Coordinates of C-alpha atoms in Angstrom, one line a residue:
Chain C
M1067 CA 3.4 55.7 20.4
S1068 CA 5.2 54.1 17.1
A1069 CA 7.4 55.5 14.4
A1070 CA 4.3 54.7 11.7
F1071 CA 1.7 56.2 14.1
D1072 CA 3.7 59.4 14.1
E1073 CA 4.0 59.3 10.9
R1074 CA -0.1 58.7 10.2
I1075 CA -0.6 61.6 12.4
R1076 CA 1.4 64.2 10.1
K1077 CA 0.2 62.7 6.6
N1078 CA -3.4 63.4 8.0
L1079 CA -2.2 67.5 9.4
A1080 CA -0.4 67.8 6.1
D1081 CA -4.4 66.8 4.2
E1082 CA -5.0 70.6 4.4
A1083 CA -8.9 68.9 2.4
L1084 CA -9.0 66.0 4.8
Q1085 CA -8.5 68.3 8.1
Q1086 CA -11.1 70.6 6.1
A1087 CA -13.5 68.0 6.3
V1088 CA -13.2 66.9 9.6
Y1089 CA -13.0 70.2 11.1
A1090 CA -16.8 71.6 9.0
G1091 CA -18.3 68.1 9.9
T1092 CA -18.0 68.4 13.6
A1093 CA -17.8 72.3 13.8
R1094 CA -21.3 72.3 12.3
L1095 CA -22.6 69.2 15.0
A1096 CA -21.1 71.2 17.7
A1097 CA -22.7 73.8 16.8
K1098 CA -26.2 71.8 16.1
R1099 CA -26.5 70.7 19.2
G1100 CA -25.5 74.2 20.9
E1101 CA -28.7 75.3 19.9
V1102 CA -30.9 72.7 20.9
V1103 CA -29.7 72.5 24.3
A1104 CA -29.4 75.8 25.1
D1105 CA -31.2 77.7 28.1
A1106 CA -33.7 78.6 26.4
V1107 CA -34.8 75.7 24.1
L1108 CA -34.3 72.9 27.2
P1109 CA -34.1 75.1 30.1
D1110 CA -33.7 71.5 32.0
Y1111 CA -30.8 70.1 30.2
Q1112 CA -28.6 70.0 33.1
E1113 CA -31.2 68.0 35.7
L1114 CA -31.6 65.9 32.3
R1115 CA -28.3 65.0 32.6
A1116 CA -28.0 64.1 36.3
Q1117 CA -31.2 62.1 36.5
A1118 CA -29.6 60.2 32.9
N1119 CA -26.6 59.6 35.1
A1120 CA -28.5 58.6 37.9
V1121 CA -30.1 55.3 35.7
K1122 CA -27.0 54.5 34.3
K1123 CA -25.8 54.0 37.5
H1124 CA -28.3 52.0 38.7
T1125 CA -28.7 50.0 36.0
I1126 CA -24.8 49.2 35.9
E1127 CA -25.0 48.6 39.2
N1128 CA -27.8 45.8 39.4
L1129 CA -27.7 44.8 36.0
D1130 CA -28.0 41.3 36.6
H1131 CA -30.9 42.2 37.3
Y1132 CA -32.4 44.1 34.3
L1133 CA -30.5 41.0 32.1
R1134 CA -33.1 38.1 33.7
Q1135 CA -36.3 40.6 33.1
F1136 CA -34.9 42.1 29.8
E1137 CA -34.9 37.7 28.9
A1138 CA -37.9 37.0 30.4
N1139 CA -39.8 40.2 28.3
V1140 CA -38.4 39.0 25.3
A1141 CA -39.3 35.2 25.4
A1142 CA -43.2 35.8 27.1
R1143 CA -43.2 38.0 23.1
G1144 CA -42.2 35.3 21.4
G1145 CA -37.9 36.3 20.9
K1146 CA -34.9 35.0 22.5
V1147 CA -32.0 36.3 24.1
V1148 CA -28.5 34.6 23.3
Y1149 CA -25.3 35.7 24.8
C1150 CA -22.0 35.6 23.2
R1151 CA -18.4 36.1 24.6
D1152 CA -17.2 37.3 21.8
G1153 CA -17.1 38.8 18.2
G1154 CA -16.4 35.0 16.8
E1155 CA -19.3 33.7 19.2
V1156 CA -22.2 36.2 17.3
A1157 CA -20.8 35.8 14.3
E1158 CA -20.9 31.5 14.6
F1159 CA -24.3 32.0 15.9
I1160 CA -25.2 33.8 13.2
V1161 CA -24.2 31.3 10.2
K1162 CA -25.1 29.1 11.6
L1163 CA -29.1 30.4 11.4
A1164 CA -28.1 31.5 7.9
R1165 CA -27.6 28.8 6.7
E1166 CA -30.7 26.6 8.9
R1167 CA -33.2 29.4 7.3
G1168 CA -31.3 29.2 3.3
V1169 CA -29.9 32.9 3.9
S1170 CA -26.8 34.5 1.5
V1171 CA -27.8 37.8 2.1
L1172 CA -28.5 39.9 5.3
V1173 CA -29.3 43.2 5.3
K1174 CA -27.8 45.4 8.5
A1175 CA -28.1 48.4 10.2
K1176 CA -25.7 50.7 11.3
S1177 CA -24.5 49.0 15.0
M1178 CA -21.1 50.3 16.5
T1179 CA -21.1 46.6 18.7
S1180 CA -21.1 45.2 15.2
E1181 CA -18.4 47.4 13.5
E1182 CA -16.3 46.7 18.0
I1183 CA -16.2 42.6 17.1
G1184 CA -16.1 42.9 12.8
L1185 CA -18.6 41.5 12.3
N1186 CA -19.0 42.2 8.3
E1187 CA -15.6 40.1 8.0
H1188 CA -17.0 37.2 10.5
L1189 CA -19.4 36.5 8.0
E1190 CA -17.7 37.3 4.8
E1191 CA -15.1 35.2 5.3
R1192 CA -18.2 32.3 6.0
G1193 CA -19.9 33.4 3.2
V1194 CA -22.7 35.0 4.0
E1195 CA -23.2 38.5 2.5
A1196 CA -23.9 41.9 4.8
V1197 CA -24.2 45.2 3.2
E1198 CA -24.6 47.5 5.7
T1199 CA -27.9 50.3 4.7
D1200 CA -26.4 53.3 6.3
L1201 CA -25.7 55.6 3.6
G1202 CA -22.7 56.5 5.7
E1203 CA -21.9 52.6 6.7
Y1204 CA -22.5 51.5 3.1
I1205 CA -20.6 53.9 1.7
I1206 CA -17.6 53.1 3.8
Q1207 CA -18.6 49.1 3.7
L1208 CA -17.4 49.8 -0.2
A1209 CA -14.1 51.8 0.2
R1210 CA -13.2 48.7 3.5
Q1211 CA -12.7 51.0 5.8
R1212 CA -13.8 51.4 9.7
P1213 CA -16.2 53.9 11.0
Y1214 CA -14.6 57.8 10.7
H1215 CA -17.1 59.1 13.2
I1216 CA -19.3 57.3 15.7
V1217 CA -22.3 59.4 14.4
A1218 CA -21.4 60.3 11.1
P1219 CA -19.3 57.4 9.9
A1220 CA -18.0 59.0 6.3
L1221 CA -17.6 62.5 7.9
H1222 CA -14.1 62.4 6.0
M1223 CA -15.3 61.7 2.5
T1224 CA -15.7 64.8 -0.1
R1225 CA -18.8 64.3 -2.4
Y1226 CA -16.0 63.3 -4.5
E1227 CA -14.2 61.4 -3.6
V1228 CA -18.4 59.3 -3.0
A1229 CA -17.7 60.1 -6.4
D1230 CA -14.9 58.0 -7.4
L1231 CA -16.1 55.4 -5.3
F1232 CA -19.7 54.4 -6.6
E1233 CA -17.9 55.0 -10.1
R1234 CA -15.3 52.5 -9.0
R1235 CA -17.4 49.8 -7.2
L1236 CA -21.4 49.8 -8.5
G1237 CA -20.2 50.6 -12.2
V1238 CA -22.4 53.5 -11.9
P1239 CA -21.4 57.2 -14.5
R1240 CA -19.6 59.3 -12.0
E1241 CA -22.1 61.6 -10.3
T1242 CA -21.3 64.3 -8.0
E1243 CA -24.4 65.6 -7.0
I1244 CA -25.3 64.4 -3.0
E1245 CA -29.3 64.2 -3.7
R1246 CA -28.4 61.8 -7.0
Q1247 CA -25.8 59.7 -5.3
T1248 CA -28.3 58.6 -2.5
M1249 CA -31.1 57.9 -5.0
I1250 CA -28.4 55.9 -6.6
A1251 CA -27.7 54.0 -3.2
R1252 CA -31.2 53.9 -2.8
R1253 CA -31.7 52.0 -6.2
V1254 CA -28.6 49.3 -4.9
L1255 CA -29.8 49.1 -1.3
R1256 CA -34.1 48.9 -1.8
E1257 CA -33.1 45.5 -4.6
K1258 CA -30.9 44.4 -1.2
F1259 CA -33.7 45.3 1.4
L1260 CA -36.1 42.6 -0.8
A1261 CA -34.0 39.7 -1.1
A1262 CA -32.4 39.8 1.7
G1263 CA -33.6 36.4 4.2
M1264 CA -32.1 38.4 7.0
G1265 CA -32.4 41.6 9.0
V1266 CA -29.5 42.5 11.7
S1267 CA -29.7 45.1 13.7
G1268 CA -27.6 47.2 16.9
A1269 CA -29.7 48.5 19.7
N1270 CA -29.4 52.2 21.0
F1271 CA -31.3 50.9 24.4
L1272 CA -32.4 47.6 26.0
V1273 CA -35.6 47.8 27.6
A1274 CA -35.9 45.9 30.6
D1275 CA -39.6 45.9 31.5
S1276 CA -41.0 45.5 28.1
G1277 CA -38.4 44.2 26.5
A1278 CA -38.7 46.1 23.7
V1279 CA -34.9 47.4 21.6
A1280 CA -34.9 50.9 20.4
L1281 CA -33.6 52.4 17.5
V1282 CA -32.9 55.6 15.9
E1283 CA -32.2 56.8 12.8
N1284 CA -32.9 59.7 10.6
E1285 CA -32.8 57.4 6.9
G1286 CA -35.4 54.7 7.2
N1287 CA -33.4 52.7 6.7
I1288 CA -33.6 50.3 10.6
R1289 CA -37.1 50.6 10.2
L1290 CA -37.1 48.0 6.8
T1291 CA -33.8 46.0 7.5
T1292 CA -36.2 45.2 11.0
S1293 CA -39.5 44.5 9.0
A1294 CA -38.9 43.4 5.7
P1295 CA -36.9 39.6 6.3
K1296 CA -38.5 36.9 8.1
V1297 CA -35.0 36.6 10.8
H1298 CA -34.3 39.9 12.6
V1299 CA -31.5 39.4 15.5
A1300 CA -30.2 42.1 17.3
V1301 CA -27.1 42.5 18.4
A1302 CA -26.3 44.8 20.8
G1303 CA -23.3 44.5 24.5
I1304 CA -24.6 44.1 28.5
E1305 CA -24.6 47.6 29.0
K1306 CA -26.8 49.5 26.7
M1307 CA -30.1 48.4 29.3
I1308 CA -31.8 50.9 31.0
P1309 CA -35.2 49.8 33.7
R1310 CA -38.1 51.1 32.6
A1311 CA -39.7 52.3 28.9
Q1312 CA -40.0 55.6 30.8
D1313 CA -36.8 56.0 30.5
L1314 CA -36.3 57.1 27.5
A1315 CA -38.1 59.8 27.9
V1316 CA -34.7 61.2 29.2
F1317 CA -32.2 59.3 27.5
L1318 CA -33.9 60.2 23.8
K1319 CA -34.9 63.7 24.6
L1320 CA -30.2 63.9 25.2
L1321 CA -29.4 61.3 22.4
G1322 CA -30.5 63.2 19.2
R1323 CA -29.5 66.9 21.2
S1324 CA -26.0 65.8 21.1
G1325 CA -25.3 63.3 19.0
T1326 CA -26.9 65.4 15.6
G1327 CA -28.5 68.6 17.2
Q1328 CA -32.3 67.0 16.6
P1329 CA -34.1 66.9 19.4
L1330 CA -35.2 63.6 18.2
T1331 CA -34.6 61.8 15.3
V1332 CA -37.0 61.5 12.0
Y1333 CA -37.0 57.1 13.5
T1334 CA -37.7 56.1 16.4
S1335 CA -38.3 52.4 16.6
F1336 CA -39.4 49.3 19.1
L1337 CA -38.9 46.1 18.6
S1338 CA -40.8 44.4 20.9
G1339 CA -41.0 40.5 19.1
P1340 CA -41.6 38.8 15.8
R1341 CA -44.9 39.8 14.3
R1342 CA -48.0 38.8 15.6
P1343 CA -51.0 37.2 14.8
G1344 CA -52.9 39.6 12.2
E1345 CA -50.1 41.6 11.8
I1346 CA -49.0 41.0 7.6
D1347 CA -45.4 42.1 7.7
G1348 CA -42.6 42.2 10.1
P1349 CA -40.0 39.3 10.9
D1350 CA -40.9 35.9 11.9
E1351 CA -38.2 35.2 14.1
F1352 CA -36.9 37.5 16.7
Y1353 CA -33.2 37.5 18.1
V1354 CA -31.6 39.3 20.6
V1355 CA -27.7 38.2 20.9
L1356 CA -26.5 40.1 24.3
L1357 CA -22.4 40.2 24.2
D1358 CA -20.2 40.5 26.5
N1359 CA -16.5 40.9 24.7
G1360 CA -15.1 42.5 28.1
R1361 CA -18.1 44.6 29.6
T1362 CA -17.9 41.4 32.0
R1363 CA -14.2 43.0 33.1
L1364 CA -14.6 46.5 33.7
L1365 CA -18.1 45.6 36.0
A1366 CA -15.4 44.8 38.2
D1367 CA -13.5 48.5 38.0
Q1368 CA -16.7 50.3 40.6
Y1369 CA -14.7 54.0 39.6
K1370 CA -13.9 52.7 35.8
R1371 CA -17.2 51.1 34.8
Q1372 CA -19.0 55.0 34.3
S1373 CA -17.5 54.3 30.9
L1374 CA -20.1 51.9 30.3
Y1375 CA -22.9 54.8 30.7
C1376 CA -22.1 56.2 27.0
I1377 CA -24.8 56.0 25.1
R1378 CA -23.0 56.3 21.6
C1379 CA -23.8 59.9 20.5
G1380 CA -20.4 61.2 19.7
A1381 CA -20.7 64.4 21.3
C1382 CA -17.2 64.1 22.9
L1383 CA -15.4 63.5 19.5
N1384 CA -16.9 66.6 18.0
H1385 CA -15.6 69.2 20.4
C1386 CA -12.7 66.5 21.0
P1387 CA -9.5 69.1 19.9
V1388 CA -7.1 66.7 19.8
Y1389 CA -10.0 64.2 17.4
R1390 CA -10.5 67.4 15.0
K1391 CA -6.7 67.1 14.2
I1392 CA -5.5 63.7 13.8
G1393 CA -9.0 62.7 13.0
G1394 CA -10.7 58.7 12.9
H1395 CA -9.2 56.9 11.3
N1396 CA -5.8 57.3 13.9
Y1397 CA -7.0 55.8 17.2
P1398 CA -6.4 52.0 17.0
W1399 CA -10.0 50.8 17.6
V1400 CA -13.0 51.2 15.6
Y1401 CA -13.8 53.9 19.4
S1402 CA -12.5 56.8 18.6
G1403 CA -12.1 60.4 19.9
P1404 CA -11.7 60.8 24.0
I1405 CA -14.8 58.0 24.8
G1406 CA -12.0 55.7 22.3
T1407 CA -9.2 56.4 24.6
V1408 CA -11.3 55.8 27.4
I1409 CA -12.8 52.1 26.3
S1410 CA -10.5 50.8 23.6
P1411 CA -7.3 50.3 26.6
Q1412 CA -10.5 48.7 29.1
F1413 CA -12.2 46.1 26.9
L1414 CA -8.8 45.2 25.0
G1415 CA -6.9 45.2 27.6
I1416 CA -4.2 48.7 28.8
A1417 CA -0.8 46.6 26.9
H1418 CA -3.0 47.0 23.1
D1419 CA -2.7 50.5 22.5
P1420 CA -0.6 51.8 25.7
W1421 CA -0.1 55.5 25.2
L1422 CA -4.2 56.1 24.2
P1423 CA -5.1 57.5 27.5
F1424 CA -1.7 60.3 27.0
A1425 CA -4.0 61.1 23.6
S1426 CA -5.8 64.2 25.1
S1427 CA -4.8 67.4 26.4
L1428 CA -7.1 66.5 29.3
C1429 CA -9.2 70.1 28.3
G1430 CA -12.2 68.8 30.0
A1431 CA -14.9 69.0 26.7
C1432 CA -15.4 66.2 26.4
A1433 CA -16.7 65.6 30.0
E1434 CA -18.8 69.1 29.5
V1435 CA -21.0 68.1 27.1
C1436 CA -21.5 64.0 27.5
P1437 CA -24.5 63.5 28.4
V1438 CA -24.5 60.5 30.7
K1439 CA -21.9 62.7 32.4
I1440 CA -19.5 60.3 31.8
D1441 CA -15.9 61.8 34.0
I1442 CA -13.7 61.1 30.8
P1443 CA -10.7 63.6 31.9
N1444 CA -10.7 61.6 34.9
I1445 CA -10.9 58.2 33.6
L1446 CA -7.7 59.6 32.0
L1447 CA -5.6 59.9 34.4
A1448 CA -6.6 56.6 36.2
L1449 CA -5.7 54.6 33.1
R1450 CA -2.4 56.5 32.6
A1451 CA -1.5 55.9 36.6
E1452 CA -1.9 52.2 35.7
E1453 CA -0.4 52.3 32.4
K1454 CA 2.7 53.7 34.9
K1455 CA 3.0 51.2 37.6
Q1456 CA 2.3 48.7 35.0
E1457 CA 6.0 50.1 32.9
A1458 CA 7.1 50.1 36.6
R1459 CA 6.2 46.4 36.8
E1460 CA 8.1 45.4 33.7
K1461 CA 11.2 47.6 34.9
K1462 CA 10.5 50.0 31.8
G1463 CA 10.9 54.0 31.6
R1464 CA 13.9 53.4 33.7
L1465 CA 15.4 56.7 32.7
E1466 CA 12.2 58.0 33.2
R1467 CA 11.8 57.2 36.5
L1468 CA 15.3 58.2 37.5
G1469 CA 14.6 61.9 35.9
F1470 CA 11.8 62.2 37.8
R1471 CA 13.6 60.6 41.4
M1472 CA 17.0 63.8 40.7
W1473 CA 13.7 66.3 39.9
A1474 CA 11.9 65.2 42.9
W1475 CA 15.5 65.4 45.2
V1476 CA 16.3 68.9 43.6
M1477 CA 12.9 70.4 44.6
C1478 CA 13.6 68.9 48.2
H1479 CA 17.4 71.0 48.6
P1480 CA 16.3 74.9 48.0
R1481 CA 20.7 75.9 47.1
I1482 CA 20.8 73.4 44.9
Y1483 CA 17.1 74.1 43.3
A1484 CA 18.5 77.9 43.8
F1485 CA 21.9 76.5 41.6
A1486 CA 20.1 73.8 38.5
G1487 CA 18.0 77.6 38.0
R1488 CA 21.0 80.0 38.0
M1489 CA 22.9 77.5 36.1
A1490 CA 20.3 77.2 33.6
G1491 CA 19.9 80.4 33.3
A1492 CA 22.6 81.2 32.5
F1493 CA 23.8 77.8 30.0
L1494 CA 20.1 77.9 28.0
S1495 CA 19.2 80.5 25.6
S1496 CA 17.1 80.9 22.6
E1497 CA 17.8 83.6 19.9
D1498 CA 13.0 83.0 19.2
G1499 CA 11.9 82.9 22.2
W1500 CA 11.4 79.4 22.4
I1501 CA 14.0 76.2 24.3
S1502 CA 12.9 73.3 20.7
K1503 CA 15.1 70.8 22.5
P1504 CA 17.8 69.6 25.1
P1505 CA 21.0 70.8 24.8
P1506 CA 23.8 68.6 22.4
L1507 CA 25.0 66.3 25.5
M1508 CA 21.5 65.8 27.0
N1509 CA 18.8 65.0 23.8
V1510 CA 18.5 61.5 24.1
G1511 CA 16.1 59.3 25.1
P1512 CA 13.3 60.7 27.2
L1513 CA 13.8 64.5 27.1
A1514 CA 14.8 64.1 23.2
A1515 CA 11.2 62.2 22.4
W1516 CA 9.7 64.5 25.3
M1517 CA 10.9 68.0 23.8
S1518 CA 10.1 66.7 20.7
R1519 CA 7.0 67.6 20.4
R1520 CA 7.4 70.7 22.9
D1521 CA 8.7 74.4 23.5
L1522 CA 9.8 76.1 26.2
P1523 CA 10.4 79.4 26.9
P1524 CA 13.5 79.7 28.1
P1525 CA 14.5 80.6 31.7
P1526 CA 15.2 84.3 33.2
R1527 CA 19.1 85.3 33.5
R1528 CA 18.0 86.3 36.6
S1529 CA 15.9 83.9 39.1
F1530 CA 13.0 86.2 41.4
R1531 CA 15.3 85.4 44.5
D1532 CA 17.7 87.1 42.2
M1533 CA 15.4 90.4 41.7
W1534 CA 13.6 89.8 45.5
R1535 CA 17.5 90.7 47.1
S1536 CA 18.2 93.3 44.9
R1537 CA 15.0 95.0 45.5
Chain I
M1252 CA -21.6 30.1 22.9
M1253 CA -21.3 31.4 25.7
S1254 CA -24.1 30.0 28.7
R1255 CA -26.6 32.0 30.2
E1256 CA -25.8 31.6 33.8
N1257 CA -21.2 32.0 33.1
L1258 CA -22.9 35.8 31.6
L1259 CA -25.0 36.2 34.3
H1260 CA -22.6 35.0 37.0
R1261 CA -19.6 37.1 35.4
V1262 CA -21.8 40.0 35.5
R1263 CA -22.6 39.5 39.5
T1264 CA -18.6 38.9 40.6
A1265 CA -18.0 42.0 39.6
L1266 CA -20.9 44.0 40.8
G1267 CA -20.7 41.7 44.2
R1268 CA -24.0 40.3 43.5
N1269 CA -25.8 37.5 45.3
V1270 CA -29.0 35.0 42.7
D1271 CA -31.9 36.8 42.4
Q1272 CA -30.4 39.8 45.8
P1273 CA -33.3 42.5 44.4
P1274 CA -32.3 45.5 42.8
A1275 CA -31.9 49.0 45.3
P1276 CA -34.6 51.1 44.5
A1277 CA -34.3 53.0 40.6
P1278 CA -34.3 56.7 40.5
P1279 CA -38.1 58.1 40.2
P1280 CA -38.6 57.8 35.9
R1281 CA -38.2 61.8 35.2
I1282 CA -41.3 62.8 32.7
V1283 CA -42.2 66.7 32.7
V1284 CA -44.7 67.4 30.5
P1285 CA -45.2 70.7 28.7
E1286 CA -48.0 73.0 30.0
A1287 CA -50.3 73.8 27.1
G1288 CA -53.8 74.5 25.8
M1289 CA -55.0 72.2 22.3
E1290 CA -54.2 75.5 19.9
E1291 CA -50.7 75.5 21.8
R1292 CA -49.8 72.7 21.3
I1293 CA -51.3 72.2 17.2
A1294 CA -49.5 75.2 16.5
R1295 CA -45.7 73.8 17.4
M1296 CA -46.8 70.8 16.4
F1297 CA -47.1 72.2 12.9
A1298 CA -44.0 74.4 13.1
A1299 CA -41.8 71.3 13.7
I1300 CA -43.3 69.6 10.7
E1301 CA -42.7 72.7 8.6
A1302 CA -39.5 73.3 9.6
L1303 CA -38.3 70.1 8.4
A1304 CA -40.1 70.8 4.9
G1305 CA -43.6 69.3 5.7
K1306 CA -46.7 70.3 4.9
T1307 CA -49.4 70.5 7.0
Y1308 CA -53.1 71.4 7.0
R1309 CA -55.9 71.8 8.8
V1310 CA -59.6 70.4 8.0
P1311 CA -63.4 70.6 10.0
G1312 CA -64.0 67.8 10.0
A1313 CA -64.0 63.5 7.4
A1314 CA -64.9 65.1 4.5
G1315 CA -62.2 67.7 4.6
A1316 CA -59.5 64.7 5.1
R1317 CA -61.2 62.7 2.4
D1318 CA -61.4 65.8 0.2
T1319 CA -57.4 67.1 1.2
V1320 CA -56.1 64.0 0.6
A1321 CA -57.5 63.0 -3.3
A1322 CA -56.2 66.8 -3.7
I1323 CA -53.0 65.5 -2.8
L1324 CA -53.1 63.2 -4.9
D1325 CA -54.1 64.0 -7.6
G1326 CA -55.6 60.9 -9.5
R1327 CA -52.6 59.6 -8.4
C1328 CA -52.6 56.2 -6.8
A1329 CA -51.6 54.7 -2.9
L1330 CA -51.3 52.6 -0.9
A1331 CA -53.5 53.4 2.8
S1332 CA -53.3 51.5 6.0
D1333 CA -55.6 49.2 7.5
S1334 CA -56.8 52.1 9.7
C1335 CA -60.5 52.4 11.7
F1336 CA -60.0 56.0 10.8
L1337 CA -58.9 56.3 8.1
Q1338 CA -62.1 54.2 7.1
E1339 CA -64.3 56.8 8.9
C1340 CA -63.0 59.5 7.2
G1341 CA -64.2 57.6 3.9
I1342 CA -60.1 58.0 2.3
T1343 CA -59.9 54.1 2.0
A1344 CA -62.9 54.5 -0.3
L1345 CA -61.7 56.7 -2.5
P1346 CA -61.3 55.2 -5.9
N1347 CA -57.8 55.2 -6.4
V1348 CA -56.6 54.2 -3.3
R1349 CA -55.9 50.7 -2.1
S1350 CA -56.5 49.4 2.0
G1351 CA -57.2 46.6 3.5
V1352 CA -54.0 43.8 1.3
S1353 CA -54.0 41.0 3.7
E1354 CA -51.3 39.1 1.3
R1355 CA -47.6 39.9 2.2
A1356 CA -46.1 39.7 -1.5
E1357 CA -48.2 41.6 -2.2
L1358 CA -48.7 43.9 0.6
R1359 CA -45.3 44.5 -0.7
E1360 CA -45.3 44.9 -4.2
L1361 CA -47.7 47.5 -4.1
A1362 CA -45.9 49.5 -1.4
A1363 CA -42.8 49.5 -3.8
T1364 CA -44.7 49.9 -6.9
L1365 CA -47.2 52.9 -5.9
A1366 CA -46.6 56.7 -6.0
A1367 CA -48.2 57.9 -2.6
G1368 CA -48.4 56.0 1.4
I1369 CA -51.8 56.8 3.5
T1370 CA -51.4 55.6 7.5
S1371 CA -52.9 57.6 9.8
A1372 CA -50.7 57.6 13.6
D1373 CA -53.0 56.6 17.8
Y1374 CA -49.8 59.8 18.8
A1375 CA -49.0 63.5 17.4
L1376 CA -45.8 64.8 19.6
A1377 CA -46.2 68.6 19.4
D1378 CA -43.3 69.1 20.5
T1379 CA -41.0 67.3 18.0
G1380 CA -43.8 66.7 15.1
T1381 CA -43.5 62.9 15.5
L1382 CA -45.9 61.3 14.5
V1383 CA -46.6 57.8 16.8
P1384 CA -48.1 54.8 14.8
R1385 CA -48.5 51.9 17.3
R1386 CA -48.6 49.2 15.5
R1387 CA -45.9 47.5 13.1
A1388 CA -46.0 49.2 9.7

């Protein structure tokens, strides 16, 4: 970890208002989830998780088949599927389409995939205005930040900060009541919906057997984004596929419950092609952009490919002691929390942020609440092992490896181990009952770094062996 | 732009699959419909809607539906969808209700300015209080 990163975390921990906002927000979501997955309410919750895991595993293992099936069904309904390697290609496609159709403003539905590829920034650079229409996303777009949380992007902001932001960016009187703030955003966004020539959404699920894009939301903005403009583009990672519409019976039950504690989100939409003869409204053109952006590389790993099962519910963030302390903006990429520590190194390459798989206590809460049963702690261990092998290949961490070799040698020699224990008991002592740094001559290198975040109990004056002998 | 064949080739290579290889059998779908009589379903539906501050009314027939809507509107103007069911109930014939709009621009203008909207539903889900309209609104 870099010094700058350390400093950011310290600042985060010292910010009591921020700690309170994140703790309260995540605790509320976690409690609501707990209520709706309880045995008394949803007795088959574990069966639903097992089914979701089995369906995702099957889909990923046969993904080429379902991609082709999905494409054929989208085309049969008058839509078009486009394949893109990365965010640059997605932006290139949307900008070209916007220029050809004379579109200068487009409205967007909340989408982590578009955050992943920095779509808004790409579009802005090329002169196309992209307006987020989910309230939380709109707030962070105005604040020029990235989402703090997968489900609740403005989780970290108080209503007073939003009041200042709206006053500064929208030129409206300072308003601290949340309902009134919502009405301000609604007024601004309604104008954008009517002016936009294109709508861009993500996809919660791509349904292969019907060629449908399934989207869930609570605000109604996705309905408007997908039906008001004349052109609609849905941008989705290839892993969003599920085989059958029937499978939604399982996934929709799990997604709302795990994410926001709702049995079902307020709006659930299924888009399957442009408007048809006899329909008055809806887009004239319908495109689905299927994105790779590192996913095919991840597919090649038989164990870690389960990371692609993720349905972006955010439950692992709400239950993670590390996320709840360090917050969403201290992770290096848009995906934060436990799922971020797993997918970021795999999408970006482990060399991008080699420390990331270590930013976990491995408590296992994430795996307990994951609705598709991704084994996050064990994937983290696999990533840690990869990082250590990489260090060895690059001849890094020599001191650490030497230390562990010496430790192994001592452990294999009982007399030397007993001697080392007696020495430690004699020389390592503490007045307050804890050792918080190594002895002066050893307070350097990896040992100093390791001890900077840990306190150890001092070794006992008499070892167990000594006590056993004199019993 | 990445070609379709390029992406499919990368996926197949990663998974060790051949061109046109059929998929392994999918896990059987899991759909569990809770056993409940019509009265219980209606009660659940109403409870779910009211839990979210919605209001529910149970009416004996078409005329009752029309009169209830008229009372809710209380003279305010509304836009109704093209549902046959709304026509059968006589709701689209209420004096302050517009329906049968076939122009996109006019429809948007009315939707943006009128006080209320009236729709029907193809299905109603008792467990969640969800209404399911099948056509694009």
